[in-house]
mmCIF file of C-alpha atoms in Angstrom:
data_model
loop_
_atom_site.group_PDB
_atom_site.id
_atom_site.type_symbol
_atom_site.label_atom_id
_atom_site.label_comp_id
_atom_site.label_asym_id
_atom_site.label_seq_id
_atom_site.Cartn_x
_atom_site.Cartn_y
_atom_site.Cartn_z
ATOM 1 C CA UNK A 18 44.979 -25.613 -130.212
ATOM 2 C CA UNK A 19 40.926 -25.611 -131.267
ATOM 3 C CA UNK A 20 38.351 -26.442 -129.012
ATOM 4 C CA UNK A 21 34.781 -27.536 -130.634
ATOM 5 C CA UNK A 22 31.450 -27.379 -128.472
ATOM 6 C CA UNK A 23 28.174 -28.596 -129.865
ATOM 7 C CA UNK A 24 25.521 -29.240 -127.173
ATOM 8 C CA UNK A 25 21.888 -28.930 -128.318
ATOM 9 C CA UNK A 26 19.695 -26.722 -126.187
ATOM 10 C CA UNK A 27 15.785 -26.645 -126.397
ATOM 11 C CA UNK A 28 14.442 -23.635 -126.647
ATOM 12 C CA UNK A 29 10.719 -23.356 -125.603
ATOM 13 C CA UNK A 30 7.855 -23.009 -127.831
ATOM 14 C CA UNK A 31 10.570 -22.150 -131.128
ATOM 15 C CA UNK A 32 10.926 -19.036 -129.647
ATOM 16 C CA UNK A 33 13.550 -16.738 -131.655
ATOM 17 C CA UNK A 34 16.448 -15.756 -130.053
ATOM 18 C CA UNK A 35 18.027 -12.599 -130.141
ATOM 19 C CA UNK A 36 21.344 -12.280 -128.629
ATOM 20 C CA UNK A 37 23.470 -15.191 -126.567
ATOM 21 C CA UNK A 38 26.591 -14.872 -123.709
ATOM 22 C CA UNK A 39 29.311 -16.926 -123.042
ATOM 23 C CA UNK A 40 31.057 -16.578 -119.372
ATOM 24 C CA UNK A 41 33.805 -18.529 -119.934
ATOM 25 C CA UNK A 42 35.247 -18.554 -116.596
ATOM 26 C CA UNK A 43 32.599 -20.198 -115.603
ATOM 27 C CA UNK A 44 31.123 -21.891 -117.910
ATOM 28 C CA UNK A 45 27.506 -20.424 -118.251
ATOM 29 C CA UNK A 46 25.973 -19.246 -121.405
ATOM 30 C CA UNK A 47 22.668 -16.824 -121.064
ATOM 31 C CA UNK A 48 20.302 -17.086 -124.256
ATOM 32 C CA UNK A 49 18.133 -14.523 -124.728
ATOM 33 C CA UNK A 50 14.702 -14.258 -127.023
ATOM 34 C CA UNK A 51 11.447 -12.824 -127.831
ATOM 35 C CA UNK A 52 8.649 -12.951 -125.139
ATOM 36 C CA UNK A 53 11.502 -12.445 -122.315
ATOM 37 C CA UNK A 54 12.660 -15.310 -122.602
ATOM 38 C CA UNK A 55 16.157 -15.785 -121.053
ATOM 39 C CA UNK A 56 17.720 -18.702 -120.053
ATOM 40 C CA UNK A 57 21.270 -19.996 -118.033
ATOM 41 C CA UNK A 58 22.831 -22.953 -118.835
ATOM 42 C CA UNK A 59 25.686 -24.205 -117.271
ATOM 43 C CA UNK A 60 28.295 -27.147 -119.193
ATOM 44 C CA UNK A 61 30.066 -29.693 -116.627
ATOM 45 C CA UNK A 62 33.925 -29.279 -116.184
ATOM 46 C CA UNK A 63 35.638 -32.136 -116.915
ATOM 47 C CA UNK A 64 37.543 -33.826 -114.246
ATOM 48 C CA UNK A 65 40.955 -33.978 -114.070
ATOM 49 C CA UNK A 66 41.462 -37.635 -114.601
ATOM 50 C CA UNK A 67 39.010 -37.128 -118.448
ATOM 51 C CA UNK A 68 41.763 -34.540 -119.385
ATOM 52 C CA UNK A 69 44.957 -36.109 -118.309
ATOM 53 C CA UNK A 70 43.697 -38.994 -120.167
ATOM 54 C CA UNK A 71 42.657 -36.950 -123.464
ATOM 55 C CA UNK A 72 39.052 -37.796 -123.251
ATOM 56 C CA UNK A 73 36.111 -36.113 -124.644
ATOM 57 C CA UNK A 74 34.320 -33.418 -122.350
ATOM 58 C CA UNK A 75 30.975 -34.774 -120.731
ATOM 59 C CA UNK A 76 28.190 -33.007 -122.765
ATOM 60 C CA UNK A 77 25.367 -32.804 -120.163
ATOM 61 C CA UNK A 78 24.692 -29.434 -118.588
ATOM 62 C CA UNK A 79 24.744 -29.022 -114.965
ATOM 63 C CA UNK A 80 22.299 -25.915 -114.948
ATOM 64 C CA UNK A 81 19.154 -24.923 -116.986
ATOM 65 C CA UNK A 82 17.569 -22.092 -115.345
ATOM 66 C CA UNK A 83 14.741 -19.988 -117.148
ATOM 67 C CA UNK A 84 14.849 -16.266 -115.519
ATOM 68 C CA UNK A 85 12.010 -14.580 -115.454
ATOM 69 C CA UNK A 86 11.513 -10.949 -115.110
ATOM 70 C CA UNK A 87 11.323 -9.437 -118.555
ATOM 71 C CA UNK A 88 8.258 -8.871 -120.576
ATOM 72 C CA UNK A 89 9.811 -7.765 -123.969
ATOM 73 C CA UNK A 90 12.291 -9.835 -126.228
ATOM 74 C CA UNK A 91 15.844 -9.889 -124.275
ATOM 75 C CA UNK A 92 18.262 -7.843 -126.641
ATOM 76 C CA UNK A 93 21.230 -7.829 -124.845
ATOM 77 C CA UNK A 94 23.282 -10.087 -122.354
ATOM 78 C CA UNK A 95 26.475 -9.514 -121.115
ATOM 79 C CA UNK A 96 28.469 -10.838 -118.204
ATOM 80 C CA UNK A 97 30.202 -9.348 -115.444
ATOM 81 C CA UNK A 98 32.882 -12.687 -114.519
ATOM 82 C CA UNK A 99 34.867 -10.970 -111.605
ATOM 83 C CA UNK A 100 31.863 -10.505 -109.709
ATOM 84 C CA UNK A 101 29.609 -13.539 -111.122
ATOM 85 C CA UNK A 102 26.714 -11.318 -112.443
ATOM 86 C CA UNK A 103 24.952 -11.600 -115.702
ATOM 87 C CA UNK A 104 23.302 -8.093 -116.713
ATOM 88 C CA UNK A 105 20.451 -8.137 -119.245
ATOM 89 C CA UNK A 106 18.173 -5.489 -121.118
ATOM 90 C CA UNK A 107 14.704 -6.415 -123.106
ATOM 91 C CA UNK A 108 12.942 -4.202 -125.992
ATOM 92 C CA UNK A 109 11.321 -2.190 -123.671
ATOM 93 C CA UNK A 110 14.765 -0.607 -121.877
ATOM 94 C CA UNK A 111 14.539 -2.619 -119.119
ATOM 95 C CA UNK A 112 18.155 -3.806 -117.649
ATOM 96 C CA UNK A 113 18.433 -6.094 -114.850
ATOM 97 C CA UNK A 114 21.667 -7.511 -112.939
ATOM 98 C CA UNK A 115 21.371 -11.422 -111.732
ATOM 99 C CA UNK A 116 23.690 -12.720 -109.180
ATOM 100 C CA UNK A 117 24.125 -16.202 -108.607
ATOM 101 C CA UNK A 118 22.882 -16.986 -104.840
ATOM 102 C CA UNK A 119 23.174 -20.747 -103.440
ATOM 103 C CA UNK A 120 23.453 -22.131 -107.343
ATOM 104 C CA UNK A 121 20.350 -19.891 -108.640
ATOM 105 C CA UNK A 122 20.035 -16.963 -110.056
ATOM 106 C CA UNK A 123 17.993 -13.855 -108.829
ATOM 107 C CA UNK A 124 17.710 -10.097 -109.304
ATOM 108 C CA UNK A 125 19.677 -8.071 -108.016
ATOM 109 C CA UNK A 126 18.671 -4.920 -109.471
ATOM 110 C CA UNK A 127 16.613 -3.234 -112.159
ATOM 111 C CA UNK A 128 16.851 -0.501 -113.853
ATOM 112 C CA UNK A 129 14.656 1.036 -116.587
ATOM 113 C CA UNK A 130 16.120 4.405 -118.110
ATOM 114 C CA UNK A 131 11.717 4.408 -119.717
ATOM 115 C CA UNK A 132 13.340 6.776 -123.073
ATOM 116 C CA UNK A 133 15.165 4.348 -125.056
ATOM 117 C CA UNK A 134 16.611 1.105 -125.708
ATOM 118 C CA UNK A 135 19.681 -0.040 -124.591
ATOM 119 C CA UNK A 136 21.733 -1.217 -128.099
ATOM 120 C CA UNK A 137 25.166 -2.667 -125.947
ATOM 121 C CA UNK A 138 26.276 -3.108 -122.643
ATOM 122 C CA UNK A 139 30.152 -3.684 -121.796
ATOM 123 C CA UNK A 140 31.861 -4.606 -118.235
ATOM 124 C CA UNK A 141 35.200 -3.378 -118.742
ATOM 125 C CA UNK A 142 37.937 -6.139 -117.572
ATOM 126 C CA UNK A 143 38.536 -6.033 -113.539
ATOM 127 C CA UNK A 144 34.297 -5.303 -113.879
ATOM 128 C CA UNK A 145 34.123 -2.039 -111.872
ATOM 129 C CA UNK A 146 32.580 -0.584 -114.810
ATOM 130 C CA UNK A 147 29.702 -0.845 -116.888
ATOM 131 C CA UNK A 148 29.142 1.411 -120.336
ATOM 132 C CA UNK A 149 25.532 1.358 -121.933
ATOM 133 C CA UNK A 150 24.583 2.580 -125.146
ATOM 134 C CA UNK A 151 21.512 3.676 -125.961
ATOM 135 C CA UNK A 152 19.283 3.581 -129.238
ATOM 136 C CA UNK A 153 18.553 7.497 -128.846
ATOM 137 C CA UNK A 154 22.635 8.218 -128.995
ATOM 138 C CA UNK A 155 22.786 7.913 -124.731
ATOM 139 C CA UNK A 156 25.976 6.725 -123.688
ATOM 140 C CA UNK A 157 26.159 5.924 -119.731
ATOM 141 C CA UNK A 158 29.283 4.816 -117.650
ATOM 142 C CA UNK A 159 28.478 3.423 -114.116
ATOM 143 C CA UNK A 160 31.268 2.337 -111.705
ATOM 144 C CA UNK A 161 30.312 -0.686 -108.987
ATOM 145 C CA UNK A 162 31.214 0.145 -105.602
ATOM 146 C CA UNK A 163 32.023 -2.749 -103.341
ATOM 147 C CA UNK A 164 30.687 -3.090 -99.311
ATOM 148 C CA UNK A 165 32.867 -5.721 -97.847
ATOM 149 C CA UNK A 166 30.602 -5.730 -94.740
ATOM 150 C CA UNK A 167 27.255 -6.429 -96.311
ATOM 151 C CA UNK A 168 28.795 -8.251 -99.893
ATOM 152 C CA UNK A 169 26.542 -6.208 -101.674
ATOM 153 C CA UNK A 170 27.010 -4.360 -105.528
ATOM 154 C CA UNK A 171 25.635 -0.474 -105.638
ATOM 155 C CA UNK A 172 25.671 0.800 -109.032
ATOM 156 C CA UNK A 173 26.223 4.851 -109.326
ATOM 157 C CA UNK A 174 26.660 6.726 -112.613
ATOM 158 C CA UNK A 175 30.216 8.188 -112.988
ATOM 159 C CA UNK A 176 29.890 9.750 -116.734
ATOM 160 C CA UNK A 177 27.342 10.147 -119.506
ATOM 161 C CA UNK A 178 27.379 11.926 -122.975
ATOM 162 C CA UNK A 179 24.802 11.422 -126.020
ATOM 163 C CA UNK A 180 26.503 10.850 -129.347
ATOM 164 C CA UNK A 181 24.916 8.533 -132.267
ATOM 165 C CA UNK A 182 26.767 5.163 -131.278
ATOM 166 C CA UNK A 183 25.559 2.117 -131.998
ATOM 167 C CA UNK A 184 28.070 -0.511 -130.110
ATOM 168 C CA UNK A 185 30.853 -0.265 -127.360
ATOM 169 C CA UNK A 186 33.429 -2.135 -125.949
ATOM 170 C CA UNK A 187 36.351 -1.566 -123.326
ATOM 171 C CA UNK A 188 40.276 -1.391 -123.602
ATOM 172 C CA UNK A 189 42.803 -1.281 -120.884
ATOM 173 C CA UNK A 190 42.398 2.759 -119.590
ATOM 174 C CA UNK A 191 39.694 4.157 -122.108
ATOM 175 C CA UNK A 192 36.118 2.975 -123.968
ATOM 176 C CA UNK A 193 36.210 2.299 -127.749
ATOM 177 C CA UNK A 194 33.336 2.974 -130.129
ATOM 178 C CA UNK A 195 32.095 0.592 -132.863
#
């Protein structure tokens, strides 16, 4: 089976972008660019009845959220689907975490390491944890610890090293290099 997607999607102002994010459980893609710009859009679902008769999926987009809160071009986007958060990092080193809240998204948290740039960011698959790579050869692994009580995410560093690696990514017990 293929599946095709074209949807247009204005940027403002023809401002370059940098990287782009596709959460495909549910649906949102994050767009990042130069000036900070980063934006959320969400594509409808089709209803059941459109796919049981074969028909074409509804282009319109249900969500187009700007999110402001970084001042550099947005370098990296990467999503964290088991627990619905979108983590981000700009020029400057800057990461946040956005959690969708009541169908927006907000900050969460924010981070800035202020000695290098982060080059890749990687949730590994059941999204406890989070590896970051940095420009100067800083490689960071933080675990997510869950409080039922309060439904909150609290980040804590559980291993760091400092190779030369550009890219990461995550397998089923260990982390990969690129």
């Amino acid at each position: 089976m293929f599946i095709y997607l074209s949807k247009k999607i204005a940027i403002p102002n023809h401002i370059n972008l940098k990287c782009v994010s596709w959460n495909k459980d549910q649906g949102f893609i994050a767009c990042g660019g130069d000036d900070g710009l980063l934006r959320v859009v969400k594509l409808d679902s089709q209803t059941d009845d459109a796919r049981l008769k074969g028909l074409a999926a509804p282009s319109n987009l249900s969500m187009n959220q700007g999110l402001d809160g970084h001042s550099g071009a947005v370098q990296v986007v990467t999503w964290n689907e088991q627990y619905e958060k979108l983590t981000t990092s700009d020029q400057n080193g800057l990461i946040i975490v956005w959690m969708l809240y009541k169908g927006a998204w907000y900050e969460e948290m924010i981070n800035n390491r202020n000695k290098s740039v982060v080059r890749s960011m990687s949730w590994n698959a059941d999204g406890q944890k989070i590896c970051i790579v940095y420009e100067d050869g800083a490689v960071i692994v933080g675990s997510v610890d869950v409080l039922l009580i309060v439904c909150l995410l609290i980040g804590s560093r559980i291993w760091s090293y400092s190779p030369i690696q550009p890219a990461t990514s995550w397998s089923c017990a260990e982390i990969h290099f690129e």
